């Protein structure tokens, strides 16, 4: 790190910032209604009222966007991605995930 600072360079930062804390929703059997926007400029999660909006940079091909959403939600919940299951909306923007530890 010191070598980078001496040369005036900085290390790349993660493009995940300001993720909301959704740990209160991490209860067995809880369902999460999510609206997904694929091919966004950056990955982010926004909570508005009872709706969770997830923006991912991944394209909706071969399940890549769904996997990216799963990873982001798991990070917000403070849980492993394997504890989330996509119950509804495999090819839709509106999805329902179930938390099952």
JSON list of C-alpha atoms in Angstrom, two decimals:
[
{"chain": "A", "resi": 1, "resn": "UNK", "atom": "CA", "xyz": [0.00, 0.00, 0.00]},
{"chain": "A", "resi": 2, "resn": "UNK", "atom": "CA", "xyz": [2.86, 2.34, 0.80]},
{"chain": "A", "resi": 3, "resn": "UNK", "atom": "CA", "xyz": [4.32, 1.90, -2.71]},
{"chain": "A", "resi": 4, "resn": "UNK", "atom": "CA", "xyz": [1.02, 3.04, -4.22]},
{"chain": "A", "resi": 5, "resn": "UNK", "atom": "CA", "xyz": [0.90, 6.11, -1.99]},
{"chain": "A", "resi": 6, "resn": "UNK", "atom": "CA", "xyz": [4.48, 7.07, -2.85]},
{"chain": "A", "resi": 7, "resn": "UNK", "atom": "CA", "xyz": [3.68, 6.95, -6.56]},
{"chain": "A", "resi": 8, "resn": "UNK", "atom": "CA", "xyz": [0.46, 8.92, -6.12]},
{"chain": "A", "resi": 9, "resn": "UNK", "atom": "CA", "xyz": [-1.72, 5.95, -7.03]},
{"chain": "A", "resi": 10, "resn": "UNK", "atom": "CA", "xyz": [-4.60, 4.52, -5.06]},
{"chain": "A", "resi": 11, "resn": "UNK", "atom": "CA", "xyz": [-5.90, 1.01, -4.87]},
{"chain": "A", "resi": 12, "resn": "UNK", "atom": "CA", "xyz": [-9.24, 0.30, -6.49]},
{"chain": "A", "resi": 13, "resn": "UNK", "atom": "CA", "xyz": [-12.12, 0.41, -4.06]},
{"chain": "A", "resi": 14, "resn": "UNK", "atom": "CA", "xyz": [-15.06, -1.92, -4.11]},
{"chain": "A", "resi": 15, "resn": "UNK", "atom": "CA", "xyz": [-18.00, -0.52, -6.02]},
{"chain": "A", "resi": 16, "resn": "UNK", "atom": "CA", "xyz": [-20.28, -1.70, -3.20]},
{"chain": "A", "resi": 17, "resn": "UNK", "atom": "CA", "xyz": [-20.90, 1.13, -0.81]},
{"chain": "A", "resi": 18, "resn": "UNK", "atom": "CA", "xyz": [-23.64, 2.17, 1.51]},
{"chain": "A", "resi": 19, "resn": "UNK", "atom": "CA", "xyz": [-25.46, -1.15, 1.45]},
{"chain": "A", "resi": 20, "resn": "UNK", "atom": "CA", "xyz": [-28.51, -1.05, 3.72]},
{"chain": "A", "resi": 21, "resn": "UNK", "atom": "CA", "xyz": [-28.56, -3.20, 6.84]},
{"chain": "A", "resi": 22, "resn": "UNK", "atom": "CA", "xyz": [-31.32, -5.76, 6.31]},
{"chain": "A", "resi": 23, "resn": "UNK", "atom": "CA", "xyz": [-30.35, -8.04, 9.19]},
{"chain": "A", "resi": 24, "resn": "UNK", "atom": "CA", "xyz": [-33.73, -7.46, 10.82]},
{"chain": "A", "resi": 25, "resn": "UNK", "atom": "CA", "xyz": [-35.34, -9.26, 7.86]},
{"chain": "A", "resi": 26, "resn": "UNK", "atom": "CA", "xyz": [-33.13, -12.34, 8.30]},
{"chain": "A", "resi": 27, "resn": "UNK", "atom": "CA", "xyz": [-35.73, -14.53, 10.00]},
{"chain": "A", "resi": 28, "resn": "UNK", "atom": "CA", "xyz": [-36.43, -18.12, 9.04]},
{"chain": "A", "resi": 29, "resn": "UNK", "atom": "CA", "xyz": [-39.08, -18.31, 6.33]},
{"chain": "A", "resi": 30, "resn": "UNK", "atom": "CA", "xyz": [-39.07, -14.56, 5.64]},
{"chain": "A", "resi": 31, "resn": "UNK", "atom": "CA", "xyz": [-39.94, -13.54, 2.08]},
{"chain": "A", "resi": 32, "resn": "UNK", "atom": "CA", "xyz": [-38.24, -10.62, 0.39]},
{"chain": "A", "resi": 33, "resn": "UNK", "atom": "CA", "xyz": [-40.04, -8.85, -2.46]},
{"chain": "A", "resi": 34, "resn": "UNK", "atom": "CA", "xyz": [-37.37, -7.44, -4.74]},
{"chain": "A", "resi": 35, "resn": "UNK", "atom": "CA", "xyz": [-37.50, -5.31, -7.88]},
{"chain": "A", "resi": 36, "resn": "UNK", "atom": "CA", "xyz": [-34.39, -5.84, -10.00]},
{"chain": "A", "resi": 37, "resn": "UNK", "atom": "CA", "xyz": [-32.77, -3.55, -12.56]},
{"chain": "A", "resi": 38, "resn": "UNK", "atom": "CA", "xyz": [-30.12, -5.42, -14.55]},
{"chain": "A", "resi": 39, "resn": "UNK", "atom": "CA", "xyz": [-27.33, -3.78, -16.56]},
{"chain": "A", "resi": 40, "resn": "UNK", "atom": "CA", "xyz": [-27.19, -0.83, -14.15]},
{"chain": "A", "resi": 41, "resn": "UNK", "atom": "CA", "xyz": [-24.24, 1.54, -13.90]},
{"chain": "A", "resi": 42, "resn": "UNK", "atom": "CA", "xyz": [-23.26, 0.12, -10.50]},
{"chain": "A", "resi": 43, "resn": "UNK", "atom": "CA", "xyz": [-24.39, -2.46, -7.98]},
{"chain": "A", "resi": 44, "resn": "UNK", "atom": "CA", "xyz": [-26.56, -1.03, -5.20]},
{"chain": "A", "resi": 45, "resn": "UNK", "atom": "CA", "xyz": [-29.53, -1.79, -2.98]},
{"chain": "A", "resi": 46, "resn": "UNK", "atom": "CA", "xyz": [-32.26, 0.69, -2.03]},
{"chain": "A", "resi": 47, "resn": "UNK", "atom": "CA", "xyz": [-35.03, 0.12, 0.50]},
{"chain": "A", "resi": 48, "resn": "UNK", "atom": "CA", "xyz": [-38.22, 2.12, -0.02]},
{"chain": "A", "resi": 49, "resn": "UNK", "atom": "CA", "xyz": [-41.16, 1.40, 2.26]},
{"chain": "A", "resi": 50, "resn": "UNK", "atom": "CA", "xyz": [-41.68, -2.39, 2.06]},
{"chain": "A", "resi": 51, "resn": "UNK", "atom": "CA", "xyz": [-39.98, -2.72, -1.33]},
{"chain": "A", "resi": 52, "resn": "UNK", "atom": "CA", "xyz": [-36.35, -3.60, -1.91]},
{"chain": "A", "resi": 53, "resn": "UNK", "atom": "CA", "xyz": [-34.83, -2.36, -5.17]},
{"chain": "A", "resi": 54, "resn": "UNK", "atom": "CA", "xyz": [-31.63, -3.99, -6.38]},
{"chain": "A", "resi": 55, "resn": "UNK", "atom": "CA", "xyz": [-29.51, -2.63, -9.22]},
{"chain": "A", "resi": 56, "resn": "UNK", "atom": "CA", "xyz": [-26.87, -4.96, -10.67]},
{"chain": "A", "resi": 57, "resn": "UNK", "atom": "CA", "xyz": [-24.35, -4.50, -13.45]},
{"chain": "A", "resi": 58, "resn": "UNK", "atom": "CA", "xyz": [-24.79, -8.08, -14.65]},
{"chain": "A", "resi": 59, "resn": "UNK", "atom": "CA", "xyz": [-26.83, -8.80, -17.76]},
{"chain": "A", "resi": 60, "resn": "UNK", "atom": "CA", "xyz": [-29.95, -10.96, -17.40]},
{"chain": "A", "resi": 61, "resn": "UNK", "atom": "CA", "xyz": [-28.47, -13.84, -19.39]},
{"chain": "A", "resi": 62, "resn": "UNK", "atom": "CA", "xyz": [-27.93, -17.37, -18.12]},
{"chain": "A", "resi": 63, "resn": "UNK", "atom": "CA", "xyz": [-28.97, -16.37, -14.58]},
{"chain": "A", "resi": 64, "resn": "UNK", "atom": "CA", "xyz": [-26.05, -13.98, -14.05]},
{"chain": "A", "resi": 65, "resn": "UNK", "atom": "CA", "xyz": [-28.26, -11.11, -12.87]},
{"chain": "A", "resi": 66, "resn": "UNK", "atom": "CA", "xyz": [-30.15, -13.40, -10.49]},
{"chain": "A", "resi": 67, "resn": "UNK", "atom": "CA", "xyz": [-26.85, -14.62, -9.03]},
{"chain": "A", "resi": 68, "resn": "UNK", "atom": "CA", "xyz": [-25.62, -11.04, -8.61]},
{"chain": "A", "resi": 69, "resn": "UNK", "atom": "CA", "xyz": [-28.87, -10.09, -6.83]},
{"chain": "A", "resi": 70, "resn": "UNK", "atom": "CA", "xyz": [-28.52, -13.10, -4.58]},
{"chain": "A", "resi": 71, "resn": "UNK", "atom": "CA", "xyz": [-24.98, -12.08, -3.62]},
{"chain": "A", "resi": 72, "resn": "UNK", "atom": "CA", "xyz": [-26.01, -8.48, -2.86]},
{"chain": "A", "resi": 73, "resn": "UNK", "atom": "CA", "xyz": [-29.01, -9.51, -0.77]},
{"chain": "A", "resi": 74, "resn": "UNK", "atom": "CA", "xyz": [-26.88, -11.97, 1.18]},
{"chain": "A", "resi": 75, "resn": "UNK", "atom": "CA", "xyz": [-24.39, -9.19, 1.92]},
{"chain": "A", "resi": 76, "resn": "UNK", "atom": "CA", "xyz": [-27.16, -6.89, 3.15]},
{"chain": "A", "resi": 77, "resn": "UNK", "atom": "CA", "xyz": [-28.66, -9.65, 5.32]},
{"chain": "A", "resi": 78, "resn": "UNK", "atom": "CA", "xyz": [-25.28, -10.62, 6.73]},
{"chain": "A", "resi": 79, "resn": "UNK", "atom": "CA", "xyz": [-25.92, -14.21, 5.68]},
{"chain": "A", "resi": 80, "resn": "UNK", "atom": "CA", "xyz": [-24.47, -16.77, 3.33]},
{"chain": "A", "resi": 81, "resn": "UNK", "atom": "CA", "xyz": [-25.85, -16.76, -0.23]},
{"chain": "A", "resi": 82, "resn": "UNK", "atom": "CA", "xyz": [-26.89, -20.39, 0.22]},
{"chain": "A", "resi": 83, "resn": "UNK", "atom": "CA", "xyz": [-29.51, -19.29, 2.77]},
{"chain": "A", "resi": 84, "resn": "UNK", "atom": "CA", "xyz": [-31.48, -17.43, 0.09]},
{"chain": "A", "resi": 85, "resn": "UNK", "atom": "CA", "xyz": [-33.67, -19.14, -2.48]},
{"chain": "A", "resi": 86, "resn": "UNK", "atom": "CA", "xyz": [-35.36, -17.54, -5.48]},
{"chain": "A", "resi": 87, "resn": "UNK", "atom": "CA", "xyz": [-38.97, -18.65, -5.10]},
{"chain": "A", "resi": 88, "resn": "UNK", "atom": "CA", "xyz": [-40.66, -16.62, -7.82]},
{"chain": "A", "resi": 89, "resn": "UNK", "atom": "CA", "xyz": [-39.65, -14.45, -10.78]},
{"chain": "A", "resi": 90, "resn": "UNK", "atom": "CA", "xyz": [-36.79, -16.32, -12.42]},
{"chain": "A", "resi": 91, "resn": "UNK", "atom": "CA", "xyz": [-37.15, -14.23, -15.61]},
{"chain": "A", "resi": 92, "resn": "UNK", "atom": "CA", "xyz": [-39.10, -11.26, -14.26]},
{"chain": "A", "resi": 93, "resn": "UNK", "atom": "CA", "xyz": [-37.98, -7.97, -12.72]},
{"chain": "A", "resi": 94, "resn": "UNK", "atom": "CA", "xyz": [-40.16, -8.55, -9.66]},
{"chain": "A", "resi": 95, "resn": "UNK", "atom": "CA", "xyz": [-38.77, -11.43, -7.66]},
{"chain": "A", "resi": 96, "resn": "UNK", "atom": "CA", "xyz": [-39.52, -13.16, -4.36]},
{"chain": "A", "resi": 97, "resn": "UNK", "atom": "CA", "xyz": [-36.63, -14.55, -2.33]},
{"chain": "A", "resi": 98, "resn": "UNK", "atom": "CA", "xyz": [-37.07, -16.75, 0.73]},
{"chain": "A", "resi": 99, "resn": "UNK", "atom": "CA", "xyz": [-34.60, -16.70, 3.62]},
{"chain": "A", "resi": 100, "resn": "UNK", "atom": "CA", "xyz": [-34.10, -20.27, 4.80]},
{"chain": "A", "resi": 101, "resn": "UNK", "atom": "CA", "xyz": [-31.08, -20.75, 7.10]}
]
